[in-house]
Amino acid sequence: MTLDRRLHAFRADLADEALRGQVEAARFVTGVPAQVGVPVVPLRPRPDADCGIDTELLLGEAVRVFERADGWTWVQSCEDGYVGYLPMDALNEPEEATHIICVQRTFLYPGPELRHPPVSALSMGSRVRIVGATETRGTAYLVLPDGTALIRSHCRALAETPPEDYVDVAACFLETPYLWGGRSGFGIDCSALVQLSLMMVGQSAPRDSDMQAAIGTEITREELRRGDLVFWKGHVGIMEDAETLLHANGHTMTVARENLDAAIERIGWLYSRPTGFRRLAPFTRS
């Protein structure tokens, strides 16, 4: 069986110790834990800033580092197993997060004062460590170890029960710009919309649409309902109801709401008809 290079860390000169006996490599190493330390960073198939991106990682997400060389790190995401290259300065030592950003995007302020210029902006799904809480003129803030602050209502404690309906989460991204390989509230592609929305309700999903086409169970077009997935070759969308599709797409270059029949006709004219319809397995919280 040929291993998928997107999900398995192996090269001729170096490979993940967990793959010993499955692949040939000059050297095997065990990945060292690290954590994304910037708001969002592209994960690339090669250590080259000019090559296209495969996906993106968000602040606080964990990785395993297999190599550090020439300003780059070769890593595997602990969230979805994706393998690729990050700039070396994008990683920090691991730190236990306490909260996750639960709105499309939010500002990080130098302190608990919304009138001050923000330090940066964070996407939904970013993980942060909160050490305090305060209030300024009636606005509640959460404080990070370095004194920076976030709006309290834009964060959810990881210990809290997440929402149940991932379609509601996906709808939060309406009008977000389409970005090939994007996986954040600043720019997102079709399969990342599925993955990130599911992650926010406590469900895991593979990163790319061809991987997602194997999750859940196959259904017919006539059976479609809210939460089902529609697949084309290289594309996926989420059913908001039996007739309406939510998807990040290159036609509007946004996350858009579109009638399914209209989308099928529009896409089919240039590309193809849908390749499948899937229903996710019921999710039971422990």
Coordinates of C-alpha atoms in Angstrom, one line a residue:
M1 CA 0.0 0.0 0.0
T2 CA 1.3 3.4 -1.0
L3 CA 1.3 5.9 1.9
D4 CA -0.2 9.3 1.4
R5 CA 2.6 11.9 1.7
R6 CA 0.0 14.5 3.0
L7 CA -0.5 12.4 6.1
H8 CA 2.7 10.5 6.6
A9 CA 6.1 12.1 7.2
F10 CA 8.6 10.4 5.1
R11 CA 11.4 11.4 2.6
A12 CA 14.3 9.4 1.3
D13 CA 16.6 11.0 3.9
L14 CA 14.3 11.2 6.9
A15 CA 11.1 9.7 8.2
D16 CA 8.9 9.5 11.2
E17 CA 10.0 6.8 13.6
A18 CA 6.4 5.5 13.6
L19 CA 6.8 4.6 9.9
R20 CA 9.9 2.3 10.5
G21 CA 9.3 -0.9 8.6
Q22 CA 6.7 0.8 6.3
V23 CA 9.0 3.1 4.4
E24 CA 12.6 3.3 3.5
A25 CA 14.6 6.2 4.8
A26 CA 18.2 7.0 5.7
R27 CA 17.2 8.1 9.2
F28 CA 14.2 7.8 11.4
V29 CA 13.3 10.3 14.1
T30 CA 10.6 10.8 16.7
G31 CA 8.7 14.1 16.3
V32 CA 9.3 16.8 19.0
P33 CA 6.2 18.6 20.3
A34 CA 5.8 22.3 19.4
Q35 CA 3.0 24.8 19.0
V36 CA 2.0 27.4 16.5
G37 CA 2.9 30.8 17.9
V38 CA 1.5 33.1 15.2
P39 CA -2.1 33.9 14.3
V40 CA -2.1 31.8 11.1
V41 CA 0.6 30.2 9.1
P42 CA 0.7 28.4 5.7
L43 CA 1.8 24.8 5.6
R44 CA 3.7 24.2 2.4
P45 CA 4.7 21.0 0.5
R46 CA 8.2 22.3 0.2
P47 CA 10.5 24.7 2.2
D48 CA 9.9 27.4 -0.3
A49 CA 7.9 30.6 0.4
D50 CA 7.0 30.9 -3.3
C51 CA 5.3 27.6 -3.6
G52 CA 1.5 27.1 -3.1
I53 CA 0.1 26.2 0.3
D54 CA -1.6 22.9 1.2
T55 CA -3.3 24.2 4.3
E56 CA -2.9 26.6 7.2
L57 CA -2.4 26.1 11.0
L58 CA -3.8 28.4 13.6
L59 CA -2.4 29.9 16.8
G60 CA -2.1 27.3 19.6
E61 CA -2.4 24.2 17.4
A62 CA 0.1 21.4 18.2
V63 CA 2.6 19.9 15.8
R64 CA 5.4 17.4 15.9
V65 CA 8.7 18.6 14.5
F66 CA 10.9 16.2 12.6
E67 CA 13.5 18.6 11.3
R68 CA 14.7 22.2 11.7
A69 CA 16.9 23.4 8.9
D70 CA 17.6 26.6 6.9
G71 CA 14.8 28.6 8.6
W72 CA 12.2 25.9 8.1
T73 CA 10.6 23.1 10.1
W74 CA 9.2 19.9 8.7
V75 CA 6.2 19.1 10.8
Q76 CA 3.0 17.1 11.2
S77 CA -0.2 18.7 12.5
C78 CA -1.6 16.9 15.6
E79 CA -5.1 18.2 14.6
D80 CA -5.5 16.4 11.3
G81 CA -2.1 14.7 10.6
Y82 CA -1.2 16.9 7.7
V83 CA 2.6 17.1 6.9
G84 CA 4.5 20.0 5.5
Y85 CA 6.9 22.9 6.1
L86 CA 6.5 25.9 8.4
P87 CA 8.8 28.8 8.9
M88 CA 10.9 28.1 12.0
D89 CA 9.9 31.4 13.7
A90 CA 6.2 30.4 13.5
L91 CA 6.6 27.8 16.3
N92 CA 6.8 28.1 20.1
E93 CA 7.3 25.6 22.9
P94 CA 4.1 23.8 23.9
E95 CA 1.8 25.6 26.3
E96 CA -1.6 24.3 27.5
A97 CA -4.4 26.3 26.1
T98 CA -7.6 27.1 28.1
H99 CA -9.8 28.8 25.5
I100 CA -10.7 28.7 21.9
I101 CA -11.8 31.6 19.6
C102 CA -15.4 31.0 18.8
V103 CA -16.2 33.8 16.4
Q104 CA -15.1 34.1 12.8
R105 CA -12.3 36.5 13.8
T106 CA -11.4 38.8 16.6
F107 CA -8.8 41.3 17.7
L108 CA -6.0 40.8 20.2
Y109 CA -5.5 44.0 22.1
P110 CA -2.3 45.2 24.0
G111 CA -4.5 45.3 27.1
P112 CA -8.1 45.3 28.1
E113 CA -9.0 48.5 26.2
L114 CA -10.8 48.3 22.8
R115 CA -9.7 51.9 22.0
H116 CA -6.1 50.8 21.7
P117 CA -4.7 49.7 18.3
P118 CA -4.9 45.8 18.2
V119 CA -1.7 43.8 18.3
S120 CA -3.1 41.2 15.8
A121 CA -6.3 39.4 14.8
L122 CA -7.1 35.8 15.5
S123 CA -9.3 33.3 13.6
M124 CA -12.0 31.0 14.9
G125 CA -10.3 27.9 16.1
S126 CA -7.2 29.6 17.5
R127 CA -6.3 28.4 21.0
V128 CA -5.0 30.6 23.8
R129 CA -4.1 30.4 27.4
I130 CA -6.1 32.7 29.6
V131 CA -4.7 33.8 33.1
G132 CA -7.2 36.4 34.1
A133 CA -10.4 38.4 33.5
T134 CA -11.3 42.0 33.8
E135 CA -13.7 44.7 32.7
T136 CA -13.3 48.1 31.1
R137 CA -16.4 50.4 30.8
G138 CA -18.7 47.4 30.9
T139 CA -16.8 45.3 28.3
A140 CA -15.5 42.0 29.6
Y141 CA -12.0 40.9 28.6
L142 CA -9.9 37.8 29.1
V143 CA -6.2 38.4 29.7
L144 CA -3.3 36.3 28.3
P145 CA 0.1 35.7 30.1
D146 CA 1.8 38.6 28.2
G147 CA -0.9 41.0 29.3
T148 CA -2.7 41.1 25.9
A149 CA -6.5 40.8 26.0
L150 CA -9.4 39.4 24.1
I151 CA -13.1 40.2 24.2
R152 CA -14.6 37.7 26.6
S153 CA -17.7 36.8 24.4
H154 CA -15.4 35.9 21.5
C155 CA -13.8 33.0 23.4
R156 CA -15.0 29.7 24.8
A157 CA -13.4 27.7 27.5
L158 CA -12.2 24.4 26.2
A159 CA -13.8 22.8 29.2
E160 CA -17.2 24.1 28.1
T161 CA -19.6 22.0 26.0
P162 CA -19.3 23.2 22.4
P163 CA -22.3 23.9 20.2
E164 CA -24.1 21.0 18.5
D165 CA -24.9 22.3 15.0
Y166 CA -21.9 22.6 12.8
V167 CA -24.0 24.1 10.0
D168 CA -24.6 27.1 12.2
V169 CA -20.8 27.4 12.6
A170 CA -20.3 27.2 8.9
A171 CA -22.8 30.0 8.3
C172 CA -20.6 32.3 10.5
F173 CA -18.1 32.2 7.6
L174 CA -20.5 33.6 5.0
E175 CA -18.8 36.3 2.8
T176 CA -15.3 35.1 4.1
P177 CA -12.9 35.4 1.1
Y178 CA -12.1 32.1 -0.7
L179 CA -8.5 31.2 -0.4
W180 CA -6.9 28.1 -1.9
G181 CA -5.5 26.2 1.0
G182 CA -7.0 28.7 3.5
R183 CA -8.2 27.5 6.8
S184 CA -9.2 30.6 8.8
G185 CA -11.6 33.4 9.2
F186 CA -9.4 35.5 7.0
G187 CA -9.6 33.1 4.0
I188 CA -10.9 29.6 3.6
D189 CA -11.4 26.9 1.0
C190 CA -14.3 24.4 0.6
S191 CA -12.9 21.5 2.6
A192 CA -11.5 23.7 5.4
L193 CA -15.0 25.1 5.9
V194 CA -16.2 21.6 6.6
Q195 CA -13.2 20.7 8.8
L196 CA -13.1 23.9 10.8
S197 CA -16.9 23.9 11.4
L198 CA -16.9 20.3 12.6
M199 CA -13.8 21.0 14.8
M200 CA -15.7 23.7 16.6
V201 CA -18.5 21.3 17.6
G202 CA -16.0 18.7 18.8
Q203 CA -15.9 16.5 15.7
S204 CA -12.7 15.7 13.7
A205 CA -12.6 15.5 9.9
P206 CA -9.8 15.1 7.4
R207 CA -8.4 18.2 5.7
D208 CA -9.0 17.7 2.0
S209 CA -12.2 17.0 0.1
D210 CA -11.0 13.7 -1.4
M211 CA -10.4 12.5 2.2
Q212 CA -13.7 13.8 3.4
A213 CA -15.5 11.9 0.7
A214 CA -15.0 8.7 2.7
I215 CA -16.5 9.9 6.0
G216 CA -20.1 9.2 7.0
T217 CA -22.4 7.1 4.9
E218 CA -23.5 7.4 1.3
I219 CA -27.0 8.7 0.6
T220 CA -28.9 9.7 -2.5
R221 CA -29.6 13.3 -3.7
E222 CA -33.2 12.8 -2.8
E223 CA -32.3 12.1 0.8
L224 CA -30.4 15.3 1.3
R225 CA -31.1 17.3 4.5
R226 CA -29.4 19.8 6.8
G227 CA -25.8 18.9 7.6
D228 CA -25.2 16.5 4.7
L229 CA -22.2 16.9 2.4
V230 CA -22.2 17.2 -1.4
F231 CA -19.1 16.3 -3.3
W232 CA -17.7 17.1 -6.7
K233 CA -14.3 16.2 -7.9
G234 CA -12.1 18.5 -5.9
H235 CA -15.0 20.3 -4.2
V236 CA -17.4 19.9 -1.2
G237 CA -20.3 21.8 0.1
I238 CA -22.6 21.6 3.2
M239 CA -26.4 21.4 2.9
E240 CA -28.0 24.2 5.0
D241 CA -31.4 22.6 4.2
A242 CA -32.7 20.2 1.6
E243 CA -32.2 22.8 -1.2
T244 CA -29.5 25.2 0.0
L245 CA -25.8 24.7 -0.2
L246 CA -23.1 26.5 1.9
H247 CA -19.7 26.4 0.3
A248 CA -16.4 28.3 -0.2
N249 CA -16.1 28.5 -3.9
G250 CA -14.1 30.1 -6.7
H251 CA -17.1 31.4 -8.5
T252 CA -18.1 34.1 -5.9
M253 CA -14.6 33.9 -4.3
T254 CA -16.4 33.8 -1.0
V255 CA -18.2 31.4 1.3
A256 CA -21.7 31.7 -0.2
R257 CA -25.2 30.3 0.1
E258 CA -26.5 28.9 -3.2
N259 CA -29.4 26.9 -4.4
L260 CA -28.2 23.3 -4.9
D261 CA -29.8 22.8 -8.3
A262 CA -28.4 26.0 -9.6
A263 CA -24.9 25.1 -8.2
I264 CA -25.1 21.7 -9.9
E265 CA -25.9 23.2 -13.2
R266 CA -23.3 26.0 -13.0
I267 CA -20.5 23.7 -11.9
G268 CA -21.5 20.9 -14.3
W269 CA -21.3 23.2 -17.3
L270 CA -17.6 23.6 -16.8
Y271 CA -16.5 20.8 -14.6
S272 CA -18.6 17.8 -13.6
R273 CA -21.7 16.6 -11.9
P274 CA -21.6 15.7 -8.2
T275 CA -19.6 12.6 -7.4
G276 CA -21.4 11.7 -4.1
F277 CA -23.6 12.7 -1.2
R278 CA -22.7 11.8 2.4
R279 CA -24.4 11.9 5.8
L280 CA -22.2 12.3 8.8
A281 CA -22.5 9.7 11.6
P282 CA -24.6 10.9 14.6
F283 CA -22.3 12.5 17.2
T284 CA -22.8 11.5 20.8
R285 CA -21.1 13.5 23.5
S286 CA -19.4 11.6 26.3

